[in-house]
CSV table of N, CA and C in Angstrom, one decimal:
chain,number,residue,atom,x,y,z
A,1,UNK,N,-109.2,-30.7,13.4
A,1,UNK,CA,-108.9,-29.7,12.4
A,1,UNK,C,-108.8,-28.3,13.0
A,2,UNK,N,-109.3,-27.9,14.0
A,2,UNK,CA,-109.8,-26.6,14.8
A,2,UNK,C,-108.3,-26.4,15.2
A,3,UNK,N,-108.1,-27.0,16.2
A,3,UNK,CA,-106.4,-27.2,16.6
A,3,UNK,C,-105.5,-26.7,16.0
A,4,UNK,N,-105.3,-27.8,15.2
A,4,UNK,CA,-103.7,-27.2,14.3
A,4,UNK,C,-104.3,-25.8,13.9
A,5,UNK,N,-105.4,-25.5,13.3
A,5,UNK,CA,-105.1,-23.6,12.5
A,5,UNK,C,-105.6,-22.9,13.6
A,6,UNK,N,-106.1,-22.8,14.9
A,6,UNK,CA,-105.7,-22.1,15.9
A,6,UNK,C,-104.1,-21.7,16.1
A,7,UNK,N,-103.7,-23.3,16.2
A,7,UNK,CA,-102.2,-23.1,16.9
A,7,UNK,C,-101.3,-22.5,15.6
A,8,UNK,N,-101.7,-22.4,14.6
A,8,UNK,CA,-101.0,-21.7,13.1
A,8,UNK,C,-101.7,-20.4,13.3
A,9,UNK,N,-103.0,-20.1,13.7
A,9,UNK,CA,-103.0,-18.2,14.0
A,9,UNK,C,-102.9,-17.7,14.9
A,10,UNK,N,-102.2,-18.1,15.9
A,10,UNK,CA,-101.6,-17.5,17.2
A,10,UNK,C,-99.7,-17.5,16.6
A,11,UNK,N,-99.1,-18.3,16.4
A,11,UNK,CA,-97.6,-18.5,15.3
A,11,UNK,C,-98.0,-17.1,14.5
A,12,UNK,N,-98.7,-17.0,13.7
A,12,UNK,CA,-98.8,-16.2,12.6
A,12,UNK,C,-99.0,-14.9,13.4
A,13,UNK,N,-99.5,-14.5,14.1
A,13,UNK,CA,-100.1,-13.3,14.9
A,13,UNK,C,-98.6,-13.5,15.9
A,14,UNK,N,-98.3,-13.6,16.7
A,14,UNK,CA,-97.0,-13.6,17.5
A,14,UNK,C,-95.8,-13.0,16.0
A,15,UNK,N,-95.5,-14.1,15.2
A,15,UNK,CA,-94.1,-13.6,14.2
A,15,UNK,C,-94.5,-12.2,13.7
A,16,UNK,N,-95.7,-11.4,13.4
A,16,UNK,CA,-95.8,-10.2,13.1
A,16,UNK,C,-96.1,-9.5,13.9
A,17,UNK,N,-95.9,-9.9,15.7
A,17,UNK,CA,-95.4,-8.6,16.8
A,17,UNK,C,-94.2,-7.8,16.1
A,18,UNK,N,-93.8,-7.2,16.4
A,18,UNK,CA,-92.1,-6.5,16.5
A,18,UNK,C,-92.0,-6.5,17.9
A,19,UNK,N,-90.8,-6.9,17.8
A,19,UNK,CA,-90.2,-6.5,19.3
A,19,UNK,C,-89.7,-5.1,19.6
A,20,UNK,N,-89.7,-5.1,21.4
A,20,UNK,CA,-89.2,-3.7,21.8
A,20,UNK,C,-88.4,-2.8,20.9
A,21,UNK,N,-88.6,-1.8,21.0
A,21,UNK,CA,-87.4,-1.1,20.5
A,21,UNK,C,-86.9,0.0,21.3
A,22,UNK,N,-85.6,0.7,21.2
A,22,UNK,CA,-85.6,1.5,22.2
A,22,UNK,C,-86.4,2.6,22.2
A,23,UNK,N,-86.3,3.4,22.7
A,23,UNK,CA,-87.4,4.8,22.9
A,23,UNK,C,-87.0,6.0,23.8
A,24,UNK,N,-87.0,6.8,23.4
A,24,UNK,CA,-86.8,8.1,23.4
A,24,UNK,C,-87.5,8.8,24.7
A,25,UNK,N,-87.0,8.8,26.2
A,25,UNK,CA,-88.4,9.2,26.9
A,25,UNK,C,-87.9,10.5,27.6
A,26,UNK,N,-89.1,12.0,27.2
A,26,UNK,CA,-88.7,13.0,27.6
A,26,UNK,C,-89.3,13.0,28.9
A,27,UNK,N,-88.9,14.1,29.4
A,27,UNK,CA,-89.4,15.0,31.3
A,27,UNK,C,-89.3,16.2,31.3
A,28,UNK,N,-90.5,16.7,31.2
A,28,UNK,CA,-90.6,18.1,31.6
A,28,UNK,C,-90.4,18.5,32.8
A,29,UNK,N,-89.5,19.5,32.8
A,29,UNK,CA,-89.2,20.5,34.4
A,29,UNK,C,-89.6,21.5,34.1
A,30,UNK,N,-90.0,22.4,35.2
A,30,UNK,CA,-90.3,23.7,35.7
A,30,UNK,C,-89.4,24.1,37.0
A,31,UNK,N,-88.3,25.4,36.6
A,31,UNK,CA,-87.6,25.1,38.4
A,31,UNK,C,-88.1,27.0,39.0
A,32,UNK,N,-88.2,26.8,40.3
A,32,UNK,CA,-88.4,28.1,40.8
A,32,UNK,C,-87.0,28.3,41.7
A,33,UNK,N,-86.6,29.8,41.6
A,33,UNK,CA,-85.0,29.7,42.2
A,33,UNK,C,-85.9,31.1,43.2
A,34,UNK,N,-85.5,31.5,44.5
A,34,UNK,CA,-85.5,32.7,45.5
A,34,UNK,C,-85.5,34.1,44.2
A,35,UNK,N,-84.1,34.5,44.5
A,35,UNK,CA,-84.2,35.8,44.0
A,35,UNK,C,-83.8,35.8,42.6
A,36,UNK,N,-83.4,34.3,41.5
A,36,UNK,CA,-83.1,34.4,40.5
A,36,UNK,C,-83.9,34.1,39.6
A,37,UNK,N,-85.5,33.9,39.9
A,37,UNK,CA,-86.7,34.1,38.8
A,37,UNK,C,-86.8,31.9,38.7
A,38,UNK,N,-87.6,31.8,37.3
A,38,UNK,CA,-87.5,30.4,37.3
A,38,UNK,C,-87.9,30.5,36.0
A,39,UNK,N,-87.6,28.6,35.3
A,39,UNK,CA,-87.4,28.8,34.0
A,39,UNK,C,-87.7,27.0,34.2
A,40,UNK,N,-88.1,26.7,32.8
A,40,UNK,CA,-88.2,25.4,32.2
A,40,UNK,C,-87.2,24.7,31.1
A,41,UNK,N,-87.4,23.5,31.6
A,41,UNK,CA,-86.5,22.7,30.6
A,41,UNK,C,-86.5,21.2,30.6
A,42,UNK,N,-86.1,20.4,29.3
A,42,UNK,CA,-86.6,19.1,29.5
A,42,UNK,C,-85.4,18.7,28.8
A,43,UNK,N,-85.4,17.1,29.3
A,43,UNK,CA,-84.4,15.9,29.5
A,43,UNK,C,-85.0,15.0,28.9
A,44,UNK,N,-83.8,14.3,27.9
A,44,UNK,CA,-84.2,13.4,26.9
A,44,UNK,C,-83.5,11.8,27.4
A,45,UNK,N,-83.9,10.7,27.7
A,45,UNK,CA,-83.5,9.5,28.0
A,45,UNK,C,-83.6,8.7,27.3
A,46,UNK,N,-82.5,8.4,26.6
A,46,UNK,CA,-82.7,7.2,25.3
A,46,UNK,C,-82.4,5.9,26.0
A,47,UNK,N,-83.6,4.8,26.1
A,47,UNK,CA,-83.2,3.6,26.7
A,47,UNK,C,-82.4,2.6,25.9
A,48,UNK,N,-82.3,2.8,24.5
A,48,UNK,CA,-81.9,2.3,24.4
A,48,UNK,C,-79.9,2.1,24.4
A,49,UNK,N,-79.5,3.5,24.9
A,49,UNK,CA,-77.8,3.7,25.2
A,49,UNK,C,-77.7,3.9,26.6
A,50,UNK,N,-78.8,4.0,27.4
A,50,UNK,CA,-79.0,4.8,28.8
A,50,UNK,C,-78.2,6.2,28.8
A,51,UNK,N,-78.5,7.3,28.2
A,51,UNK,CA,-77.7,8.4,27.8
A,51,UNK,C,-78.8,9.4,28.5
A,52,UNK,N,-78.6,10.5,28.2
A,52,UNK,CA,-79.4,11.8,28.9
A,52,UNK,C,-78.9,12.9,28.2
A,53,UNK,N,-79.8,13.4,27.4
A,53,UNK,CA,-79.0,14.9,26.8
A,53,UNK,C,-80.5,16.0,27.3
A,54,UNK,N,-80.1,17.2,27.2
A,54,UNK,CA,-80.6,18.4,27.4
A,54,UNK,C,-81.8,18.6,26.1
A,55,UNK,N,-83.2,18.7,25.9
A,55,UNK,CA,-83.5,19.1,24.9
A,55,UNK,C,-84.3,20.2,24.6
A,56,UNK,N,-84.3,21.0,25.8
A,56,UNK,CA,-84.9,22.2,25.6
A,56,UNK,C,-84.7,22.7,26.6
A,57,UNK,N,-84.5,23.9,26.6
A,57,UNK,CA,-84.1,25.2,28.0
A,57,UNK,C,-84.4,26.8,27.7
A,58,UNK,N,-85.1,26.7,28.8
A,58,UNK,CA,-85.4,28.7,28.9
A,58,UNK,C,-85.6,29.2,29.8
A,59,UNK,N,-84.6,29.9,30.1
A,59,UNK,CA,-84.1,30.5,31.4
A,59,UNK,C,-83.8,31.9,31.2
A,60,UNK,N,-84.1,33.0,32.2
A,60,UNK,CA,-83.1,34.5,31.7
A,60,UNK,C,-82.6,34.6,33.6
A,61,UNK,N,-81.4,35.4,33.1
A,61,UNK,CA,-80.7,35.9,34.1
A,61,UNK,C,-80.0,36.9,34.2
A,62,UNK,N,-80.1,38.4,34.6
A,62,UNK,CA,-79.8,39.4,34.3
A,62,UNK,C,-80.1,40.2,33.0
A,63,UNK,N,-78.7,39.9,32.4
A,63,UNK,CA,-79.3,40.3,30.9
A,63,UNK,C,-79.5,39.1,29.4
A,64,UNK,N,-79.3,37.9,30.6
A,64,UNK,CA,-78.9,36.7,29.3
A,64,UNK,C,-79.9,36.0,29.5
A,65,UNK,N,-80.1,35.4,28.1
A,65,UNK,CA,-81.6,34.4,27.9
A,65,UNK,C,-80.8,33.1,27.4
A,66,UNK,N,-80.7,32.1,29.0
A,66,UNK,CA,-80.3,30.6,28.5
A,66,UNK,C,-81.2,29.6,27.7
A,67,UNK,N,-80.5,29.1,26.9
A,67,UNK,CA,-81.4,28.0,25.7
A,67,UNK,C,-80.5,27.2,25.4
A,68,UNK,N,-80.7,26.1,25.0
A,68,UNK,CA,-79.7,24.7,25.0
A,68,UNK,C,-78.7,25.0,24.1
A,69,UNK,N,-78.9,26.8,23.2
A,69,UNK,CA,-77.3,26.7,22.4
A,69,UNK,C,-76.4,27.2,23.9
A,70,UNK,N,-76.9,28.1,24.8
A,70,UNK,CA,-75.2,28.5,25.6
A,70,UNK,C,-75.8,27.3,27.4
A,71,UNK,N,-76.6,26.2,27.3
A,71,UNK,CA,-76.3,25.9,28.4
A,71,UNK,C,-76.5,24.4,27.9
A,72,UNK,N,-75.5,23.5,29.2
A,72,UNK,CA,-75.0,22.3,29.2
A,72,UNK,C,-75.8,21.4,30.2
A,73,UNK,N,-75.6,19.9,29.6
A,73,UNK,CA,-75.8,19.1,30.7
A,73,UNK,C,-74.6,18.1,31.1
A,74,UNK,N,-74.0,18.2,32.2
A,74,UNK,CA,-72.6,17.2,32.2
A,74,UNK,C,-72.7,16.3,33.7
A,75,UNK,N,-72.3,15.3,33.0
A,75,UNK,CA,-72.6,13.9,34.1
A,75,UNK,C,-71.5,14.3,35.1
A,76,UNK,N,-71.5,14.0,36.0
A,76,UNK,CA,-70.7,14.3,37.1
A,76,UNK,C,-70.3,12.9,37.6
A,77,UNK,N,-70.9,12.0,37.8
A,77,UNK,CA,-71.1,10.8,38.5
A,77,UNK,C,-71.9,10.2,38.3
A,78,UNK,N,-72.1,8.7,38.1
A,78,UNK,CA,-73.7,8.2,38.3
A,78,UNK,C,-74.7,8.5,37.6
A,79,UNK,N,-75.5,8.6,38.8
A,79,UNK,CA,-76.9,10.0,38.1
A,79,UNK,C,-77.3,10.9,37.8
A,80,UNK,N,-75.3,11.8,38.8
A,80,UNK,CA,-75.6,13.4,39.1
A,80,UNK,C,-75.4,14.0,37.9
A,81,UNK,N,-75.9,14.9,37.7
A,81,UNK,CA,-75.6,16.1,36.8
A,81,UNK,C,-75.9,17.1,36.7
A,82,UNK,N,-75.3,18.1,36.2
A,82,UNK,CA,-75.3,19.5,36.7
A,82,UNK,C,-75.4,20.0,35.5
A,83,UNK,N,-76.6,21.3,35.5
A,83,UNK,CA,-77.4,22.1,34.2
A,83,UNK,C,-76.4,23.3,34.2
A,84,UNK,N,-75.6,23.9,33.6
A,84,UNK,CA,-75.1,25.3,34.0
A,84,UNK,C,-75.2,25.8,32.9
A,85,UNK,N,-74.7,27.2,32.9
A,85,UNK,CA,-74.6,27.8,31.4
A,85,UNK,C,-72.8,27.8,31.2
A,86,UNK,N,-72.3,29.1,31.0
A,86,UNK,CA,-71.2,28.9,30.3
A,86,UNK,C,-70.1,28.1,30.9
A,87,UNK,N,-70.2,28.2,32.4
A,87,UNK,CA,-69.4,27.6,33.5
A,87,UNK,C,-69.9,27.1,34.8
A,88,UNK,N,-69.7,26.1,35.0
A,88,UNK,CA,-70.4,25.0,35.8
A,88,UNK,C,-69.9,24.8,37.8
A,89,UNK,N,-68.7,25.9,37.7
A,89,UNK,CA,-67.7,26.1,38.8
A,89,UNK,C,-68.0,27.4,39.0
A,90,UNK,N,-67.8,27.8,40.6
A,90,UNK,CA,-67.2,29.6,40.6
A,90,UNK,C,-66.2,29.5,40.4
A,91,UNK,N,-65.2,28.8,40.8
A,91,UNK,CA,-64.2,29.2,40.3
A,91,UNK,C,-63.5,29.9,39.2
A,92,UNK,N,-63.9,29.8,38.5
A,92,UNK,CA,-63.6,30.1,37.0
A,92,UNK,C,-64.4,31.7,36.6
A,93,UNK,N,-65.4,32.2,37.3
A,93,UNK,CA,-66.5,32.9,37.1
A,93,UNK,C,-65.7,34.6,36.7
A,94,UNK,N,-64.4,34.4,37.8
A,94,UNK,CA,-64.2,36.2,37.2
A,94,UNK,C,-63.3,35.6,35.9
A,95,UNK,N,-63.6,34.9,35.1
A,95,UNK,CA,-62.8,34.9,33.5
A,95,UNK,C,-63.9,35.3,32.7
A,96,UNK,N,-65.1,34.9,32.9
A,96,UNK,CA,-66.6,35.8,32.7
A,96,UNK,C,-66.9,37.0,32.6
A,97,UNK,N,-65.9,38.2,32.9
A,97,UNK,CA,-66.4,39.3,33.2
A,97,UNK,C,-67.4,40.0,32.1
A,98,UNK,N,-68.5,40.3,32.8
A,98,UNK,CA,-69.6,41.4,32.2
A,98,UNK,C,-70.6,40.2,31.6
A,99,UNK,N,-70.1,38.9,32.1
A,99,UNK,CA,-71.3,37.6,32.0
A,99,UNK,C,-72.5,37.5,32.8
A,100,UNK,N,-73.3,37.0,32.5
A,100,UNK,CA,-74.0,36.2,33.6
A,100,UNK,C,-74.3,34.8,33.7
A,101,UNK,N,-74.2,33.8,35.0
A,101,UNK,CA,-74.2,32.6,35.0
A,101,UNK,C,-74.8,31.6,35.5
A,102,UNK,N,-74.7,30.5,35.8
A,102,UNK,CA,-75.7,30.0,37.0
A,102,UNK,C,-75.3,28.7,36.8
A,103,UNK,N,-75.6,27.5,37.6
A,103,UNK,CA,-75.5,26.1,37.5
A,103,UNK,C,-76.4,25.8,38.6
A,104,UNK,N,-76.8,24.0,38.9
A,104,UNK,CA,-77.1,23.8,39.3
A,104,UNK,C,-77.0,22.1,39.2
A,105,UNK,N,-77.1,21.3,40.6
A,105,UNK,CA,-77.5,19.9,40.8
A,105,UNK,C,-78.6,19.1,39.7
A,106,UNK,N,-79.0,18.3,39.6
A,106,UNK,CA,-79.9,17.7,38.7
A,106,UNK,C,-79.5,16.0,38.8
A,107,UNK,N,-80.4,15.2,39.3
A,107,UNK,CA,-80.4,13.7,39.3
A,107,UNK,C,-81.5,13.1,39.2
A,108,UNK,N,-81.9,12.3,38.0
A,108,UNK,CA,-83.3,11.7,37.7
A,108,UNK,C,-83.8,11.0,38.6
A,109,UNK,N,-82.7,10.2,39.5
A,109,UNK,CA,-82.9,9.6,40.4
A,109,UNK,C,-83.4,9.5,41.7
A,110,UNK,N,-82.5,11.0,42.4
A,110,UNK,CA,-82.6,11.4,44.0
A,110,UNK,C,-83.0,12.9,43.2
A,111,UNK,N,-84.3,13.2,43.8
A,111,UNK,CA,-85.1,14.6,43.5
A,111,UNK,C,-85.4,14.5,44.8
A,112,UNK,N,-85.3,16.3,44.7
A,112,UNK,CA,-85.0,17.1,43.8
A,112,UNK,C,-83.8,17.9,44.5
A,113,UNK,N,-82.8,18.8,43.4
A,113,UNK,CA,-82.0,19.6,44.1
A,113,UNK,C,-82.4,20.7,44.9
A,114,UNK,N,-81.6,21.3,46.1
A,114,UNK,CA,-82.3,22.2,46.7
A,114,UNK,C,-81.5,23.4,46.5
A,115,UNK,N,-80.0,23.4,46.1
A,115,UNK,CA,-78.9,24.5,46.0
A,115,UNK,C,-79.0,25.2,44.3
A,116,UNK,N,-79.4,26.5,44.5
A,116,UNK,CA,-78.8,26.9,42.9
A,116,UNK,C,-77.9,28.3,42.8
A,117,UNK,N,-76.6,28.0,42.2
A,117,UNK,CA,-75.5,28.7,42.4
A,117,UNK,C,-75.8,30.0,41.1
A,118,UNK,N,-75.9,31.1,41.3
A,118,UNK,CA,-75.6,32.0,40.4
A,118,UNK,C,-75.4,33.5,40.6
A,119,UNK,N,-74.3,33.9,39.2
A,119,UNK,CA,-73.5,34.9,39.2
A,119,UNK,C,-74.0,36.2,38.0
A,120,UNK,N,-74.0,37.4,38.5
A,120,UNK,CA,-74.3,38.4,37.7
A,120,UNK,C,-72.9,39.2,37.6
A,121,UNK,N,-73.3,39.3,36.2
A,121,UNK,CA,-72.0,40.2,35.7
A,121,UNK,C,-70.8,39.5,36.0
A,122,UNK,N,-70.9,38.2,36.1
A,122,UNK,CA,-69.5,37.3,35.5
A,122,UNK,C,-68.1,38.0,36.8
A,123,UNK,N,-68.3,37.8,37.9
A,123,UNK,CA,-67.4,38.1,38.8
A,123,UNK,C,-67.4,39.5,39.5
A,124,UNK,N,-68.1,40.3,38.8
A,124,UNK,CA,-68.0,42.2,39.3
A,124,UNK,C,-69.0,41.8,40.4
A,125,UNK,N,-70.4,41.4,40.5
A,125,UNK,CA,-71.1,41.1,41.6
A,125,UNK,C,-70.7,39.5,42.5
A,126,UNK,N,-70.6,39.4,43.7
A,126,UNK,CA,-70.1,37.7,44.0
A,126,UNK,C,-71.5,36.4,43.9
A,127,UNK,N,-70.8,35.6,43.9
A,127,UNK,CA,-71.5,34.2,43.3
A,127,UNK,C,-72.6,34.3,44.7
A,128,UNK,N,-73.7,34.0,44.2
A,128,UNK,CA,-74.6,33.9,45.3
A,128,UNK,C,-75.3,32.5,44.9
A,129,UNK,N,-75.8,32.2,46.1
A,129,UNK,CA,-76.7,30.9,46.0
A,129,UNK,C,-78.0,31.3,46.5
A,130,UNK,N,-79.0,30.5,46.0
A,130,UNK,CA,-80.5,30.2,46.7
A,130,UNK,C,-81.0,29.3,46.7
A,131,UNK,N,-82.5,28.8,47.4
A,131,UNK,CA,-82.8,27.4,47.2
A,131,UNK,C,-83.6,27.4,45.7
A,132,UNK,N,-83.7,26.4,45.0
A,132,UNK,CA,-84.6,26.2,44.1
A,132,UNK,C,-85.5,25.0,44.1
A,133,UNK,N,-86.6,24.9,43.9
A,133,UNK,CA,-87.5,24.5,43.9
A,133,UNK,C,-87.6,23.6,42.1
A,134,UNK,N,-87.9,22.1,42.3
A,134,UNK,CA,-87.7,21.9,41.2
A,134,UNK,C,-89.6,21.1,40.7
A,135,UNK,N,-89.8,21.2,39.8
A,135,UNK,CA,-91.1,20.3,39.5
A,135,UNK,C,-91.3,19.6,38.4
A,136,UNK,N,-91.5,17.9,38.4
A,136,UNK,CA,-91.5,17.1,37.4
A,136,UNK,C,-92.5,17.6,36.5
A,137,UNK,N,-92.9,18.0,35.0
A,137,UNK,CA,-94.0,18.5,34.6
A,137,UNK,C,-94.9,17.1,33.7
A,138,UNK,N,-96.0,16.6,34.6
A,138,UNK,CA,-96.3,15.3,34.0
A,138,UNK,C,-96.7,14.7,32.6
A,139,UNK,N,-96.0,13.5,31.9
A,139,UNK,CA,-96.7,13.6,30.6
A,139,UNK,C,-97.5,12.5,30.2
A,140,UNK,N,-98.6,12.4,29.6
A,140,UNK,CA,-99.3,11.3,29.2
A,140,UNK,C,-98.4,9.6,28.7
A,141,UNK,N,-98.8,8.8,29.5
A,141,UNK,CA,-98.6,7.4,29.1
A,141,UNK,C,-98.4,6.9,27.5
A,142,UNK,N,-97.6,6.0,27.4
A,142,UNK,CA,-97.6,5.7,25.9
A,142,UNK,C,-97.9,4.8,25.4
A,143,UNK,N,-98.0,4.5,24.4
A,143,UNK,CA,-98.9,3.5,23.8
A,143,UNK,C,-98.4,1.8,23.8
A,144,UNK,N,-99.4,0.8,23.9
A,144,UNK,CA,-99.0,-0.1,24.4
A,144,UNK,C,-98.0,-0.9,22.7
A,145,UNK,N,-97.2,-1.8,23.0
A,145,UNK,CA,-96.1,-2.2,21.9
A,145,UNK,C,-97.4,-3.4,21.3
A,146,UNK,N,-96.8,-3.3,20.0
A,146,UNK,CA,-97.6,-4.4,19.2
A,146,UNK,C,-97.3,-5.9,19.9
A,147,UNK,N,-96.5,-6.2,20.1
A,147,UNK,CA,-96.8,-7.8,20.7
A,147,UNK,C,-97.5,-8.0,21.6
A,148,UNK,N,-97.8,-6.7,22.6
A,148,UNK,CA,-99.0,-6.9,23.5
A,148,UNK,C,-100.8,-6.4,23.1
A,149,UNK,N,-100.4,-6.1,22.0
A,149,UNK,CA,-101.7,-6.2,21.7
A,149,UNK,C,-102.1,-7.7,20.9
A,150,UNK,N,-100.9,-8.2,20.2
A,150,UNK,CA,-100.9,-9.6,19.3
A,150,UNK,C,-101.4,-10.5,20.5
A,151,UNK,N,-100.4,-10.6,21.9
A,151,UNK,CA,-101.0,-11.3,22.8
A,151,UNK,C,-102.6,-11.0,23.7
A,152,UNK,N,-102.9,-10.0,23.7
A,152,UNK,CA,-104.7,-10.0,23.9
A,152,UNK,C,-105.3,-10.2,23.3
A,153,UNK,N,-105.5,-10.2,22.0
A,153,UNK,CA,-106.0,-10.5,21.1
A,153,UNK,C,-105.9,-11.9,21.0
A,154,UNK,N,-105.2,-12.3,21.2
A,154,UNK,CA,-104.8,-14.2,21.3
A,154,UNK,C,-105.3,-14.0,22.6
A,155,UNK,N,-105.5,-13.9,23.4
A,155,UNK,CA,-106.4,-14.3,25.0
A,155,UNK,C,-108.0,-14.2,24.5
A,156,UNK,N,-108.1,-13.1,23.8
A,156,UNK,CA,-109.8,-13.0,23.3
A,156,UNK,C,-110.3,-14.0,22.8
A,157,UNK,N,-109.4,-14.6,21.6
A,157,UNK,CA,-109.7,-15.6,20.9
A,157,UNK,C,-110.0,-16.7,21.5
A,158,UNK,N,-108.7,-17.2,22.4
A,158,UNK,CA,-109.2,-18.4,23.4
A,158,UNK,C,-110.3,-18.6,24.2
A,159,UNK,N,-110.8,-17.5,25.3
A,159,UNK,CA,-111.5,-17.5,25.4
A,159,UNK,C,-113.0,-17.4,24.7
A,160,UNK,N,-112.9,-17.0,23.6
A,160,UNK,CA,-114.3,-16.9,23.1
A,160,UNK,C,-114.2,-18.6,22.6
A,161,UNK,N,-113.1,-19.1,21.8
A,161,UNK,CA,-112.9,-20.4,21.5
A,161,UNK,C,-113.6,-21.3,22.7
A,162,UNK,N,-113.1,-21.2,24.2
A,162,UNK,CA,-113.5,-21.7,24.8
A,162,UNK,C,-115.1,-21.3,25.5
A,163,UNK,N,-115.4,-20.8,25.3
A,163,UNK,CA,-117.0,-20.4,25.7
A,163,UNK,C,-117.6,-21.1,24.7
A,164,UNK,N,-117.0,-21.2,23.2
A,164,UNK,CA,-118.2,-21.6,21.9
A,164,UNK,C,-118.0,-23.1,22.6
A,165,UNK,N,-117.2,-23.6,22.4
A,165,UNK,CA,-116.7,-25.1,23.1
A,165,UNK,C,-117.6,-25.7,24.3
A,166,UNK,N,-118.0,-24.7,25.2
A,166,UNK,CA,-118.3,-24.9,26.8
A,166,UNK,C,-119.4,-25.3,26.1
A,167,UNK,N,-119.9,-24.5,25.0
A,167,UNK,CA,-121.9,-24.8,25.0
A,167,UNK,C,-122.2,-26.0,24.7
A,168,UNK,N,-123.3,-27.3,25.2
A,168,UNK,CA,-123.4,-28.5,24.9
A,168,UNK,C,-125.3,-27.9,24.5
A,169,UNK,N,-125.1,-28.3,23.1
A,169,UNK,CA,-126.4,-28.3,22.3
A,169,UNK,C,-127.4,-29.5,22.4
A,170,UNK,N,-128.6,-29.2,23.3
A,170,UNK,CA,-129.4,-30.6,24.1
A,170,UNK,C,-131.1,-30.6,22.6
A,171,UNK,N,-130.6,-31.9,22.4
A,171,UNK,CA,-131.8,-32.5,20.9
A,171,UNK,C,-132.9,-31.8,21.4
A,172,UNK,N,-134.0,-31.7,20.3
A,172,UNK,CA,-135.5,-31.4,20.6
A,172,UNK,C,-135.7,-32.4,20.8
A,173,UNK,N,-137.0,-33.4,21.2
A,173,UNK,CA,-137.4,-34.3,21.4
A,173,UNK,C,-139.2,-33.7,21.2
């Protein structure tokens, strides 16, 4: 009799896991550049499209304060991708004039970038580079998914099932 409604509340406990779902996983950065100051920002990874967007940025440069309305994240390849503000090329930089700009490498994968390109005053001063310094900013672990807690809780069981079991009760005499 013990049996079958064991084996009926582990069924019952398992059908009311949920399964995975996707999830949303951010990364905080902190980057230090030479002579162009340093600024934070974080990256959003949805596993469940494998996608990457931009979700927060604060940066200043000259006289401009970058924030995810004037700067971009754009895939290049692969993994690569590159943070910039209005323009992501020098080339393009004296159509900028009286701007300020910047871009930079970025790959979740191969850290960290060492090159960061940036321009004052949109072509009147020329494009300069420095090294930048990048740093993962660490975040607390997440919580474990209901079907793994449905399944420990079903190991607890058994086991304690099996310990009540183990004990052999010896008569008084």
């Amino acid at each position: 009799m013990r049996q079958p409604a064991l084996v009926l509340a582990a069924v019952a406990a398992l059908s009311f896991a949920a399964p995975a779902k996707a999830a949303i996983v951010t990364s905080n950065y902190s980057f230090v550049t030479g002579a162009a100051g340093s600024g934070t920002f974080s990256v959003n990874f949805d596993t469940g499209t494998g996608t990457y967007s931009l979700s927060a940025f604060n940066y200043a440069l000259g006289s401009t304060t970058f924030t995810t309305a004037n700067v971009s994240l754009q895939q290049t390849g692969g993994f690569n991708f590159v943070i910039g503000g209005n323009t992501i090329d020098a080339a393009t930089v004296t159509s900028l004039a009286g701007q300020d700009d910047f871009s930079f490498g970025w790959a979740p994968v191969v850290f960290p970038p060492t090159v960061f390109t940036y321009y004052v005053a949109g072509g009147i001063l020329p494009v300069q580079t420095t090294n930048i310094t990048l740093a993962l900013v660490e975040t607390p672990a997440g919580v474990p998914e209901p079907a793994t807690w449905a399944m420990m809780l079903l190991g607890f069981a058994g086991i304690g099932i099996a310990i009540r079991r183990g004990r052999k009760v010896v008569a008084a005499t």
